[in-house]
Amino acid sequence: EASIMRPKGYTVSFHCNPDMEKHHFGMTHPMKPWRLTLSKSLIYSYGMSFAMDNYVSRAATYEELADFHSTDYLDFLGTVLPEPVPRDLENQNPDLKFNLGGSDCPLFEGLYDYCSMSAGGALDAARKICSKQSDIAIAWGGGLHHAKKAEASGFCYINDIVIAILQLLRFHPRVLYIDIDVHHGDGVEEAFFSTDRVMTVSFHKYDPNNFFPGTGALDDNGPKNEHNSGAHHAVNVPLQDGITDEQYDMLYNTIIGRIVEKFRPSAIALQCGADSLAGDRLGRFNLQVQGHGACVEFCKRMNLPLILFGGGGYTPRNVARAWTYETSIAIGCQDKINPILPQHTPWRDQFRQDTLFPTLEQILGEPRLNKNPPKRLQEIVQHVTEQLRFVQA
Ligand code: ZL4
Ligand code: CA
Ligand code: ZN
């Protein structure tokens, strides 16, 4: 494991804050900041820190958060306290301010610190990209794509991605945002809805009535008014349960390949939500670590400045596997790492099987029934291809 070398010709930076991982959403809440500790321990066990610039990120300041969020919302977020008696039943208090305090976005101790540390890591990553000190910057503690200007949503309070992209836009004419979390990247799409400087692309499970957040249909592509510069600059790839590596790879490579050709971004921001993996507690897809990682590999091959964000991921051992593999792809050592987990990995028993990629067998026993007919995938490619006719770099 000590043989992992620094990549030649480019720099990877790794941004995290161990204090962020100590926070708790509540015992049974699916979001476990502790998955970041598990991921890091695996990354370090493989010796990957020797191949990167490692930074302990600072917390973002109020002013930095206010680049996107309203001060009303931030002031409230900074002062609300958890209730003395935890209330975890839905709708006992229907008048939630800024959607805070329900079961999805509970109030917990240190909430404001947790949020500002997540945003701090993402912003540090963006700054390293802007100053060209990094070619690939990793912020696994970020990727909280549902947060709105003045509203918490879906386990997300502060939209670190939007804040990081706003920083990129100070130096980069066009930014491509790609979101492979199983949920629709609605907060990022909305924030850049009316600009042609950011193209947002989300791949997600889509079922308007039964799957959060219910937005992101194939023909939701930005403002309908052609005079709005954001028109056609939102791409949505709605998918159904059980999509496989092969299908996802075909869609991803075709769609992202064509977008890069047409839109000509000068930087890429990739949200790597690990809830699109098979066996995720909330997800519905059949992606393996290799298929998820192939999305990172494809972006890396574009040879553009790249930020990798975390995001969802509710089966911690699989989150750690995916983000470790993806860190190795960033470094370019994926072919050199031993798929057998290092003997000295902390929490080694968490992993159940002792390999990085559970090869032949699926990550979790039963693969889901694949409800994505090839014909529908062709329709999606066709729609996006037609949409891109309206996009000019
Ligand atoms: C839970 O067990 O679909 C929250 C949330 C808390 C603890 C005990 C409370 C029991 C699943 C989810 C009541 C839970 C009721 N606890 C949750 C419409 C909903 C209203 C809330 O990956 N109930 C809302 C949000 C999604 C809804 C997904 C993904 C984030 C990201 C980026 C956000 N909200 C129905 C659900 C549990 C819980 C168990 C839960 N919440 C599953 N899906 C949601 O894209 C980080
Ligand atoms: Ca997504
Ligand atoms: Zn998600």
PDB file of C-alpha atoms in Angstrom, residues 27-316:
ATOM      1  CA  MET A  27     -30.219   7.580  15.583  1.00  0.00           C
ATOM      2  CA  THR A  28     -32.442   6.262  12.811  1.00  0.00           C
ATOM      3  CA  HIS A  29     -31.965   9.048  10.284  1.00  0.00           C
ATOM      4  CA  PRO A  30     -30.495   7.616   7.046  1.00  0.00           C
ATOM      5  CA  MET A  31     -27.869  10.393   6.672  1.00  0.00           C
ATOM      6  CA  LYS A  32     -24.799   9.362   8.662  1.00  0.00           C
ATOM      7  CA  PRO A  33     -21.914  11.886   8.571  1.00  0.00           C
ATOM      8  CA  TRP A  34     -19.847   9.045  10.048  1.00  0.00           C
ATOM      9  CA  ARG A  35     -19.695   7.444   6.553  1.00  0.00           C
ATOM     10  CA  LEU A  36     -17.071  10.153   5.811  1.00  0.00           C
ATOM     11  CA  THR A  37     -14.858   8.792   8.595  1.00  0.00           C
ATOM     12  CA  LEU A  38     -15.255   5.269   7.212  1.00  0.00           C
ATOM     13  CA  SER A  39     -14.397   6.471   3.689  1.00  0.00           C
ATOM     14  CA  LYS A  40     -11.343   8.378   4.830  1.00  0.00           C
ATOM     15  CA  SER A  41     -10.039   5.484   6.878  1.00  0.00           C
ATOM     16  CA  LEU A  42     -10.181   3.255   3.803  1.00  0.00           C
ATOM     17  CA  ILE A  43      -8.540   5.910   1.602  1.00  0.00           C
ATOM     18  CA  TYR A  44      -5.745   6.373   4.130  1.00  0.00           C
ATOM     19  CA  SER A  45      -5.326   2.623   4.668  1.00  0.00           C
ATOM     20  CA  TYR A  46      -4.573   2.278   0.980  1.00  0.00           C
ATOM     21  CA  GLY A  47      -1.889   4.941   1.351  1.00  0.00           C
ATOM     22  CA  MET A  48      -3.579   7.360  -1.027  1.00  0.00           C
ATOM     23  CA  SER A  49      -2.941  10.438   1.121  1.00  0.00           C
ATOM     24  CA  PHE A  50       0.726  10.264   0.038  1.00  0.00           C
ATOM     25  CA  ALA A  51      -0.363  10.893  -3.541  1.00  0.00           C
ATOM     26  CA  MET A  52      -2.485  13.994  -2.822  1.00  0.00           C
ATOM     27  CA  ASP A  53      -2.295  17.419  -1.221  1.00  0.00           C
ATOM     28  CA  ASN A  54      -4.345  17.035   1.955  1.00  0.00           C
ATOM     29  CA  TYR A  55      -6.107  19.997   3.500  1.00  0.00           C
ATOM     30  CA  VAL A  56      -8.191  20.318   6.630  1.00  0.00           C
ATOM     31  CA  SER A  57     -10.821  22.699   5.310  1.00  0.00           C
ATOM     32  CA  ARG A  58     -12.029  25.653   7.315  1.00  0.00           C
ATOM     33  CA  ALA A  59     -15.679  26.410   7.930  1.00  0.00           C
ATOM     34  CA  ALA A  60     -17.188  28.750   5.336  1.00  0.00           C
ATOM     35  CA  THR A  61     -17.930  32.220   6.684  1.00  0.00           C
ATOM     36  CA  TYR A  62     -21.395  33.771   6.889  1.00  0.00           C
ATOM     37  CA  GLU A  63     -20.492  36.044   3.943  1.00  0.00           C
ATOM     38  CA  GLU A  64     -19.430  33.073   1.831  1.00  0.00           C
ATOM     39  CA  LEU A  65     -22.709  31.269   2.575  1.00  0.00           C
ATOM     40  CA  ALA A  66     -24.585  34.480   1.740  1.00  0.00           C
ATOM     41  CA  ASP A  67     -23.193  34.326  -1.821  1.00  0.00           C
ATOM     42  CA  PHE A  68     -26.134  32.023  -2.446  1.00  0.00           C
ATOM     43  CA  HIS A  69     -28.350  31.846   0.643  1.00  0.00           C
ATOM     44  CA  SER A  70     -30.649  34.576   1.935  1.00  0.00           C
ATOM     45  CA  THR A  71     -29.562  36.274   5.145  1.00  0.00           C
ATOM     46  CA  ASP A  72     -33.011  35.623   6.693  1.00  0.00           C
ATOM     47  CA  TYR A  73     -32.441  31.918   6.270  1.00  0.00           C
ATOM     48  CA  LEU A  74     -28.826  32.006   7.469  1.00  0.00           C
ATOM     49  CA  ASP A  75     -29.729  34.051  10.543  1.00  0.00           C
ATOM     50  CA  PHE A  76     -32.404  31.539  11.476  1.00  0.00           C
ATOM     51  CA  LEU A  77     -30.117  28.565  10.778  1.00  0.00           C
ATOM     52  CA  GLY A  78     -27.493  30.139  13.018  1.00  0.00           C
ATOM     53  CA  THR A  79     -29.828  30.593  15.978  1.00  0.00           C
ATOM     54  CA  VAL A  80     -32.329  27.698  15.997  1.00  0.00           C
ATOM     55  CA  LEU A  81     -31.757  25.094  18.631  1.00  0.00           C
ATOM     56  CA  PRO A  82     -32.855  21.481  18.715  1.00  0.00           C
ATOM     57  CA  GLU A  83     -35.978  20.876  20.732  1.00  0.00           C
ATOM     58  CA  PRO A  84     -35.308  19.596  24.262  1.00  0.00           C
ATOM     59  CA  VAL A  85     -37.460  16.553  23.585  1.00  0.00           C
ATOM     60  CA  PRO A  86     -36.720  15.039  20.161  1.00  0.00           C
ATOM     61  CA  ARG A  87     -39.801  15.029  18.029  1.00  0.00           C
ATOM     62  CA  ASP A  88     -39.436  12.607  15.178  1.00  0.00           C
ATOM     63  CA  LEU A  89     -42.977  12.097  14.010  1.00  0.00           C
ATOM     64  CA  GLU A  90     -44.037  13.743  10.775  1.00  0.00           C
ATOM     65  CA  ASN A  91     -46.278  16.834  10.791  1.00  0.00           C
ATOM     66  CA  GLN A  92     -46.618  17.317  14.513  1.00  0.00           C
ATOM     67  CA  ASN A  93     -45.459  20.830  13.795  1.00  0.00           C
ATOM     68  CA  PRO A  94     -46.705  21.634  10.295  1.00  0.00           C
ATOM     69  CA  ASP A  95     -45.500  25.250  10.288  1.00  0.00           C
ATOM     70  CA  LEU A  96     -41.813  24.556   9.896  1.00  0.00           C
ATOM     71  CA  LYS A  97     -39.793  27.683   9.219  1.00  0.00           C
ATOM     72  CA  PHE A  98     -37.592  27.311   6.129  1.00  0.00           C
ATOM     73  CA  ASN A  99     -38.511  23.604   6.156  1.00  0.00           C
ATOM     74  CA  LEU A 100     -36.291  23.113   9.202  1.00  0.00           C
ATOM     75  CA  GLY A 101     -37.056  20.706  12.017  1.00  0.00           C
ATOM     76  CA  GLY A 102     -39.056  17.989  10.246  1.00  0.00           C
ATOM     77  CA  SER A 103     -37.869  14.398   9.917  1.00  0.00           C
ATOM     78  CA  ASP A 104     -35.865  14.991   6.685  1.00  0.00           C
ATOM     79  CA  CYS A 105     -34.064  18.130   7.899  1.00  0.00           C
ATOM     80  CA  PRO A 106     -34.000  17.823  11.675  1.00  0.00           C
ATOM     81  CA  LEU A 107     -32.448  20.365  13.995  1.00  0.00           C
ATOM     82  CA  PHE A 108     -29.446  18.881  15.763  1.00  0.00           C
ATOM     83  CA  GLU A 109     -26.632  20.090  17.918  1.00  0.00           C
ATOM     84  CA  GLY A 110     -23.956  21.943  15.962  1.00  0.00           C
ATOM     85  CA  LEU A 111     -26.115  22.105  12.812  1.00  0.00           C
ATOM     86  CA  TYR A 112     -24.711  25.463  11.682  1.00  0.00           C
ATOM     87  CA  ASP A 113     -21.115  24.248  12.169  1.00  0.00           C
ATOM     88  CA  TYR A 114     -21.838  21.063  10.238  1.00  0.00           C
ATOM     89  CA  CYS A 115     -23.262  23.085   7.330  1.00  0.00           C
ATOM     90  CA  SER A 116     -20.482  25.661   7.238  1.00  0.00           C
ATOM     91  CA  MET A 117     -17.822  22.924   7.330  1.00  0.00           C
ATOM     92  CA  SER A 118     -19.432  21.088   4.409  1.00  0.00           C
ATOM     93  CA  ALA A 119     -19.487  24.336   2.416  1.00  0.00           C
ATOM     94  CA  GLY A 120     -15.949  25.228   3.546  1.00  0.00           C
ATOM     95  CA  GLY A 121     -14.527  22.030   2.040  1.00  0.00           C
ATOM     96  CA  ALA A 122     -16.340  22.564  -1.250  1.00  0.00           C
ATOM     97  CA  LEU A 123     -15.240  26.191  -1.422  1.00  0.00           C
ATOM     98  CA  ASP A 124     -11.606  25.329  -0.638  1.00  0.00           C
ATOM     99  CA  ALA A 125     -11.743  22.765  -3.446  1.00  0.00           C
ATOM    100  CA  ALA A 126     -13.095  25.395  -5.864  1.00  0.00           C
ATOM    101  CA  ARG A 127     -10.404  27.885  -4.845  1.00  0.00           C
ATOM    102  CA  LYS A 128      -7.632  25.334  -5.486  1.00  0.00           C
ATOM    103  CA  ILE A 129      -9.104  24.767  -8.953  1.00  0.00           C
ATOM    104  CA  CYS A 130      -9.323  28.523  -9.649  1.00  0.00           C
ATOM    105  CA  SER A 131      -5.722  29.126  -8.583  1.00  0.00           C
ATOM    106  CA  LYS A 132      -4.632  26.096 -10.667  1.00  0.00           C
ATOM    107  CA  GLN A 133      -2.930  24.605  -7.633  1.00  0.00           C
ATOM    108  CA  SER A 134      -5.129  21.535  -8.150  1.00  0.00           C
ATOM    109  CA  ASP A 135      -6.303  19.796 -11.299  1.00  0.00           C
ATOM    110  CA  ILE A 136      -8.701  17.536  -9.418  1.00  0.00           C
ATOM    111  CA  ALA A 137     -10.070  18.636  -6.032  1.00  0.00           C
ATOM    112  CA  ILE A 138     -12.035  16.217  -3.839  1.00  0.00           C
ATOM    113  CA  ALA A 139     -14.654  17.291  -1.260  1.00  0.00           C
ATOM    114  CA  TRP A 140     -16.528  14.151  -0.155  1.00  0.00           C
ATOM    115  CA  GLY A 141     -18.185  16.149   2.655  1.00  0.00           C
ATOM    116  CA  GLY A 142     -20.027  18.291   0.097  1.00  0.00           C
ATOM    117  CA  GLY A 143     -22.581  17.515  -2.585  1.00  0.00           C
ATOM    118  CA  LEU A 144     -25.719  18.604  -0.725  1.00  0.00           C
ATOM    119  CA  HIS A 145     -27.662  19.364  -3.880  1.00  0.00           C
ATOM    120  CA  HIS A 146     -31.245  19.910  -2.616  1.00  0.00           C
ATOM    121  CA  ALA A 147     -30.706  23.027  -0.474  1.00  0.00           C
ATOM    122  CA  LYS A 148     -32.422  26.184  -1.812  1.00  0.00           C
ATOM    123  CA  LYS A 149     -31.662  29.871  -1.385  1.00  0.00           C
ATOM    124  CA  ALA A 150     -33.966  30.144   1.623  1.00  0.00           C
ATOM    125  CA  GLU A 151     -35.001  26.573   2.391  1.00  0.00           C
ATOM    126  CA  ALA A 152     -33.621  23.289   3.641  1.00  0.00           C
ATOM    127  CA  SER A 153     -34.673  20.191   1.706  1.00  0.00           C
ATOM    128  CA  GLY A 154     -33.913  16.473   1.609  1.00  0.00           C
ATOM    129  CA  PHE A 155     -31.172  16.284   4.289  1.00  0.00           C
ATOM    130  CA  CYS A 156     -29.513  19.403   2.763  1.00  0.00           C
ATOM    131  CA  TYR A 157     -29.360  22.801   4.512  1.00  0.00           C
ATOM    132  CA  ILE A 158     -26.586  24.656   2.692  1.00  0.00           C
ATOM    133  CA  ASN A 159     -25.915  24.145  -1.004  1.00  0.00           C
ATOM    134  CA  ASP A 160     -22.139  23.825  -0.998  1.00  0.00           C
ATOM    135  CA  ILE A 161     -22.161  22.914  -4.712  1.00  0.00           C
ATOM    136  CA  VAL A 162     -23.820  26.184  -5.737  1.00  0.00           C
ATOM    137  CA  ILE A 163     -21.395  28.146  -3.564  1.00  0.00           C
ATOM    138  CA  ALA A 164     -18.414  26.307  -5.117  1.00  0.00           C
ATOM    139  CA  ILE A 165     -19.688  26.795  -8.692  1.00  0.00           C
ATOM    140  CA  LEU A 166     -20.223  30.529  -8.030  1.00  0.00           C
ATOM    141  CA  GLN A 167     -16.527  30.618  -7.096  1.00  0.00           C
ATOM    142  CA  LEU A 168     -15.553  28.729 -10.289  1.00  0.00           C
ATOM    143  CA  LEU A 169     -17.557  31.242 -12.358  1.00  0.00           C
ATOM    144  CA  ARG A 170     -15.231  34.036 -11.197  1.00  0.00           C
ATOM    145  CA  PHE A 171     -12.467  32.420 -13.293  1.00  0.00           C
ATOM    146  CA  HIS A 172     -14.233  30.043 -15.668  1.00  0.00           C
ATOM    147  CA  PRO A 173     -16.565  31.093 -18.493  1.00  0.00           C
ATOM    148  CA  ARG A 174     -18.587  27.856 -18.515  1.00  0.00           C
ATOM    149  CA  VAL A 175     -19.036  25.145 -15.887  1.00  0.00           C
ATOM    150  CA  LEU A 176     -20.581  21.735 -16.484  1.00  0.00           C
ATOM    151  CA  TYR A 177     -22.382  20.293 -13.442  1.00  0.00           C
ATOM    152  CA  ILE A 178     -23.029  16.530 -13.456  1.00  0.00           C
ATOM    153  CA  ASP A 179     -25.041  14.760 -10.752  1.00  0.00           C
ATOM    154  CA  ILE A 180     -25.026  10.951 -10.417  1.00  0.00           C
ATOM    155  CA  ASP A 181     -26.816  10.842  -7.035  1.00  0.00           C
ATOM    156  CA  VAL A 182     -29.991   8.712  -7.352  1.00  0.00           C
ATOM    157  CA  HIS A 183     -32.014  11.855  -6.516  1.00  0.00           C
ATOM    158  CA  HIS A 184     -32.631  14.812  -8.845  1.00  0.00           C
ATOM    159  CA  GLY A 185     -30.148  17.677  -8.353  1.00  0.00           C
ATOM    160  CA  ASP A 186     -32.986  20.191  -8.062  1.00  0.00           C
ATOM    161  CA  GLY A 187     -31.267  22.842  -5.915  1.00  0.00           C
ATOM    162  CA  VAL A 188     -28.312  23.245  -8.265  1.00  0.00           C
ATOM    163  CA  GLU A 189     -30.544  23.200 -11.344  1.00  0.00           C
ATOM    164  CA  GLU A 190     -32.756  25.906  -9.852  1.00  0.00           C
ATOM    165  CA  ALA A 191     -29.836  28.120  -8.786  1.00  0.00           C
ATOM    166  CA  PHE A 192     -28.444  28.252 -12.349  1.00  0.00           C
ATOM    167  CA  PHE A 193     -31.762  28.009 -14.171  1.00  0.00           C
ATOM    168  CA  SER A 194     -31.412  31.393 -15.905  1.00  0.00           C
ATOM    169  CA  THR A 195     -27.804  31.351 -17.034  1.00  0.00           C
ATOM    170  CA  ASP A 196     -26.039  29.808 -20.019  1.00  0.00           C
ATOM    171  CA  ARG A 197     -22.741  29.727 -18.109  1.00  0.00           C
ATOM    172  CA  VAL A 198     -23.673  26.596 -16.168  1.00  0.00           C
ATOM    173  CA  MET A 199     -25.140  23.499 -17.750  1.00  0.00           C
ATOM    174  CA  THR A 200     -26.656  21.132 -15.197  1.00  0.00           C
ATOM    175  CA  VAL A 201     -27.105  17.418 -15.919  1.00  0.00           C
ATOM    176  CA  SER A 202     -28.771  15.061 -13.458  1.00  0.00           C
ATOM    177  CA  PHE A 203     -29.237  11.303 -13.764  1.00  0.00           C
ATOM    178  CA  HIS A 204     -31.861  10.122 -11.267  1.00  0.00           C
ATOM    179  CA  LYS A 205     -34.713   7.840 -10.406  1.00  0.00           C
ATOM    180  CA  TYR A 206     -37.844   9.671 -11.562  1.00  0.00           C
ATOM    181  CA  ASP A 207     -41.314   9.007 -10.276  1.00  0.00           C
ATOM    182  CA  PRO A 208     -43.168  12.258  -9.621  1.00  0.00           C
ATOM    183  CA  ASN A 209     -45.495  10.670  -7.077  1.00  0.00           C
ATOM    184  CA  ASN A 210     -43.340   8.203  -5.239  1.00  0.00           C
ATOM    185  CA  PHE A 211     -39.725   9.306  -5.272  1.00  0.00           C
ATOM    186  CA  PHE A 212     -38.127  12.422  -3.829  1.00  0.00           C
ATOM    187  CA  PRO A 213     -38.071  15.219  -4.962  1.00  0.00           C
ATOM    188  CA  GLY A 214     -40.364  14.364  -7.901  1.00  0.00           C
ATOM    189  CA  THR A 215     -38.832  16.867 -10.346  1.00  0.00           C
ATOM    190  CA  GLY A 216     -36.423  16.318 -13.275  1.00  0.00           C
ATOM    191  CA  ALA A 217     -38.560  15.051 -16.156  1.00  0.00           C
ATOM    192  CA  LEU A 218     -36.893  14.507 -19.542  1.00  0.00           C
ATOM    193  CA  ASP A 219     -38.435  17.676 -20.969  1.00  0.00           C
ATOM    194  CA  ASP A 220     -37.595  19.928 -18.018  1.00  0.00           C
ATOM    195  CA  ASN A 221     -34.717  21.684 -19.749  1.00  0.00           C
ATOM    196  CA  GLY A 222     -34.651  25.215 -18.359  1.00  0.00           C
ATOM    197  CA  PRO A 223     -36.783  28.314 -18.889  1.00  0.00           C
ATOM    198  CA  LYS A 224     -39.417  27.831 -21.606  1.00  0.00           C
ATOM    199  CA  ASN A 225     -38.837  31.407 -22.801  1.00  0.00           C
ATOM    200  CA  GLU A 226     -36.288  31.220 -25.635  1.00  0.00           C
ATOM    201  CA  HIS A 227     -35.021  34.716 -24.790  1.00  0.00           C
ATOM    202  CA  ASN A 228     -33.871  33.550 -21.372  1.00  0.00           C
ATOM    203  CA  SER A 229     -30.210  32.576 -21.753  1.00  0.00           C
ATOM    204  CA  GLY A 230     -30.724  29.564 -19.491  1.00  0.00           C
ATOM    205  CA  ALA A 231     -33.090  27.925 -21.992  1.00  0.00           C
ATOM    206  CA  HIS A 232     -31.944  24.369 -22.903  1.00  0.00           C
ATOM    207  CA  HIS A 233     -29.174  24.446 -20.276  1.00  0.00           C
ATOM    208  CA  ALA A 234     -30.739  21.922 -17.894  1.00  0.00           C
ATOM    209  CA  VAL A 235     -30.454  18.273 -18.905  1.00  0.00           C
ATOM    210  CA  ASN A 236     -32.490  15.629 -17.087  1.00  0.00           C
ATOM    211  CA  VAL A 237     -32.075  11.883 -17.411  1.00  0.00           C
ATOM    212  CA  PRO A 238     -35.054  10.260 -15.645  1.00  0.00           C
ATOM    213  CA  LEU A 239     -34.486   6.560 -14.935  1.00  0.00           C
ATOM    214  CA  GLN A 240     -36.349   3.674 -13.329  1.00  0.00           C
ATOM    215  CA  ASP A 241     -35.406   1.018 -10.765  1.00  0.00           C
ATOM    216  CA  GLY A 242     -32.669  -1.487 -11.451  1.00  0.00           C
ATOM    217  CA  ILE A 243     -30.525   0.276 -14.070  1.00  0.00           C
ATOM    218  CA  THR A 244     -27.254  -1.611 -14.661  1.00  0.00           C
ATOM    219  CA  ASP A 245     -23.634  -0.515 -15.110  1.00  0.00           C
ATOM    220  CA  GLU A 246     -23.750  -1.258 -18.850  1.00  0.00           C
ATOM    221  CA  GLN A 247     -26.897   0.821 -19.463  1.00  0.00           C
ATOM    222  CA  TYR A 248     -25.757   3.693 -17.273  1.00  0.00           C
ATOM    223  CA  ASP A 249     -22.319   3.735 -18.908  1.00  0.00           C
ATOM    224  CA  MET A 250     -23.860   3.909 -22.381  1.00  0.00           C
ATOM    225  CA  LEU A 251     -26.175   6.790 -21.398  1.00  0.00           C
ATOM    226  CA  TYR A 252     -23.512   8.675 -19.453  1.00  0.00           C
ATOM    227  CA  ASN A 253     -20.769   8.438 -22.083  1.00  0.00           C
ATOM    228  CA  THR A 254     -23.072   9.342 -24.949  1.00  0.00           C
ATOM    229  CA  ILE A 255     -24.765  12.246 -23.168  1.00  0.00           C
ATOM    230  CA  ILE A 256     -21.744  13.734 -21.394  1.00  0.00           C
ATOM    231  CA  GLY A 257     -19.587  13.232 -24.515  1.00  0.00           C
ATOM    232  CA  ARG A 258     -22.029  15.231 -26.636  1.00  0.00           C
ATOM    233  CA  ILE A 259     -22.474  17.934 -23.989  1.00  0.00           C
ATOM    234  CA  VAL A 260     -18.724  18.495 -23.643  1.00  0.00           C
ATOM    235  CA  GLU A 261     -18.477  18.737 -27.454  1.00  0.00           C
ATOM    236  CA  LYS A 262     -21.293  21.289 -27.712  1.00  0.00           C
ATOM    237  CA  PHE A 263     -21.101  23.303 -24.486  1.00  0.00           C
ATOM    238  CA  ARG A 264     -17.274  23.286 -24.211  1.00  0.00           C
ATOM    239  CA  PRO A 265     -17.057  23.744 -20.434  1.00  0.00           C
ATOM    240  CA  SER A 266     -13.800  25.032 -18.952  1.00  0.00           C
ATOM    241  CA  ALA A 267     -14.376  23.147 -15.678  1.00  0.00           C
ATOM    242  CA  ILE A 268     -16.494  20.217 -14.464  1.00  0.00           C
ATOM    243  CA  ALA A 269     -18.219  19.823 -11.078  1.00  0.00           C
ATOM    244  CA  LEU A 270     -19.274  16.200 -10.472  1.00  0.00           C
ATOM    245  CA  GLN A 271     -21.600  15.224  -7.628  1.00  0.00           C
ATOM    246  CA  CYS A 272     -20.828  11.557  -6.830  1.00  0.00           C
ATOM    247  CA  GLY A 273     -23.821  10.646  -4.635  1.00  0.00           C
ATOM    248  CA  ALA A 274     -23.291   6.989  -3.719  1.00  0.00           C
ATOM    249  CA  ASP A 275     -26.995   6.223  -3.243  1.00  0.00           C
ATOM    250  CA  SER A 276     -27.107   5.203  -6.921  1.00  0.00           C
ATOM    251  CA  LEU A 277     -25.191   2.045  -5.931  1.00  0.00           C
ATOM    252  CA  ALA A 278     -26.904  -1.329  -5.651  1.00  0.00           C
ATOM    253  CA  GLY A 279     -27.899  -2.173  -2.102  1.00  0.00           C
ATOM    254  CA  ASP A 280     -28.313   1.427  -0.968  1.00  0.00           C
ATOM    255  CA  ARG A 281     -30.839   1.900   1.858  1.00  0.00           C
ATOM    256  CA  LEU A 282     -32.714   4.618  -0.078  1.00  0.00           C
ATOM    257  CA  GLY A 283     -31.602   4.025  -3.695  1.00  0.00           C
ATOM    258  CA  ARG A 284     -33.149   1.861  -6.395  1.00  0.00           C
ATOM    259  CA  PHE A 285     -30.399   1.256  -8.961  1.00  0.00           C
ATOM    260  CA  ASN A 286     -28.105  -1.722  -9.599  1.00  0.00           C
ATOM    261  CA  LEU A 287     -24.848   0.187 -10.106  1.00  0.00           C
ATOM    262  CA  GLN A 288     -21.633  -1.434  -8.919  1.00  0.00           C
ATOM    263  CA  VAL A 289     -18.597   0.398  -7.592  1.00  0.00           C
ATOM    264  CA  GLN A 290     -16.960  -0.038 -11.021  1.00  0.00           C
ATOM    265  CA  GLY A 291     -19.923   1.417 -12.930  1.00  0.00           C
ATOM    266  CA  HIS A 292     -20.220   4.381 -10.550  1.00  0.00           C
ATOM    267  CA  GLY A 293     -16.465   4.978 -10.798  1.00  0.00           C
ATOM    268  CA  ALA A 294     -16.572   4.840 -14.597  1.00  0.00           C
ATOM    269  CA  CYS A 295     -18.438   8.184 -14.475  1.00  0.00           C
ATOM    270  CA  VAL A 296     -15.486   9.754 -12.645  1.00  0.00           C
ATOM    271  CA  GLU A 297     -13.035   8.136 -15.074  1.00  0.00           C
ATOM    272  CA  PHE A 298     -14.922   9.519 -18.066  1.00  0.00           C
ATOM    273  CA  CYS A 299     -14.793  13.069 -16.647  1.00  0.00           C
ATOM    274  CA  LYS A 300     -11.126  12.746 -15.827  1.00  0.00           C
ATOM    275  CA  ARG A 301     -10.400  11.785 -19.431  1.00  0.00           C
ATOM    276  CA  MET A 302     -11.891  15.126 -20.558  1.00  0.00           C
ATOM    277  CA  ASN A 303      -8.735  16.709 -19.140  1.00  0.00           C
ATOM    278  CA  LEU A 304     -10.560  19.668 -17.611  1.00  0.00           C
ATOM    279  CA  PRO A 305     -10.262  21.021 -14.062  1.00  0.00           C
ATOM    280  CA  LEU A 306     -12.527  18.796 -11.984  1.00  0.00           C
ATOM    281  CA  ILE A 307     -14.172  18.953  -8.550  1.00  0.00           C
ATOM    282  CA  LEU A 308     -15.542  15.752  -7.030  1.00  0.00           C
ATOM    283  CA  PHE A 309     -18.290  16.229  -4.442  1.00  0.00           C
ATOM    284  CA  GLY A 310     -19.907  13.589  -2.260  1.00  0.00           C
ATOM    285  CA  GLY A 311     -23.688  13.604  -1.770  1.00  0.00           C
ATOM    286  CA  GLY A 312     -26.155  10.876  -0.837  1.00  0.00           C
ATOM    287  CA  GLY A 313     -25.148   7.347   0.156  1.00  0.00           C
ATOM    288  CA  TYR A 314     -26.979   5.450   2.898  1.00  0.00           C
ATOM    289  CA  THR A 315     -25.182   2.121   3.168  1.00  0.00           C
ATOM    290  CA  PRO A 316     -21.946   3.406   4.723  1.00  0.00           C
TER     291      PRO A 316
END
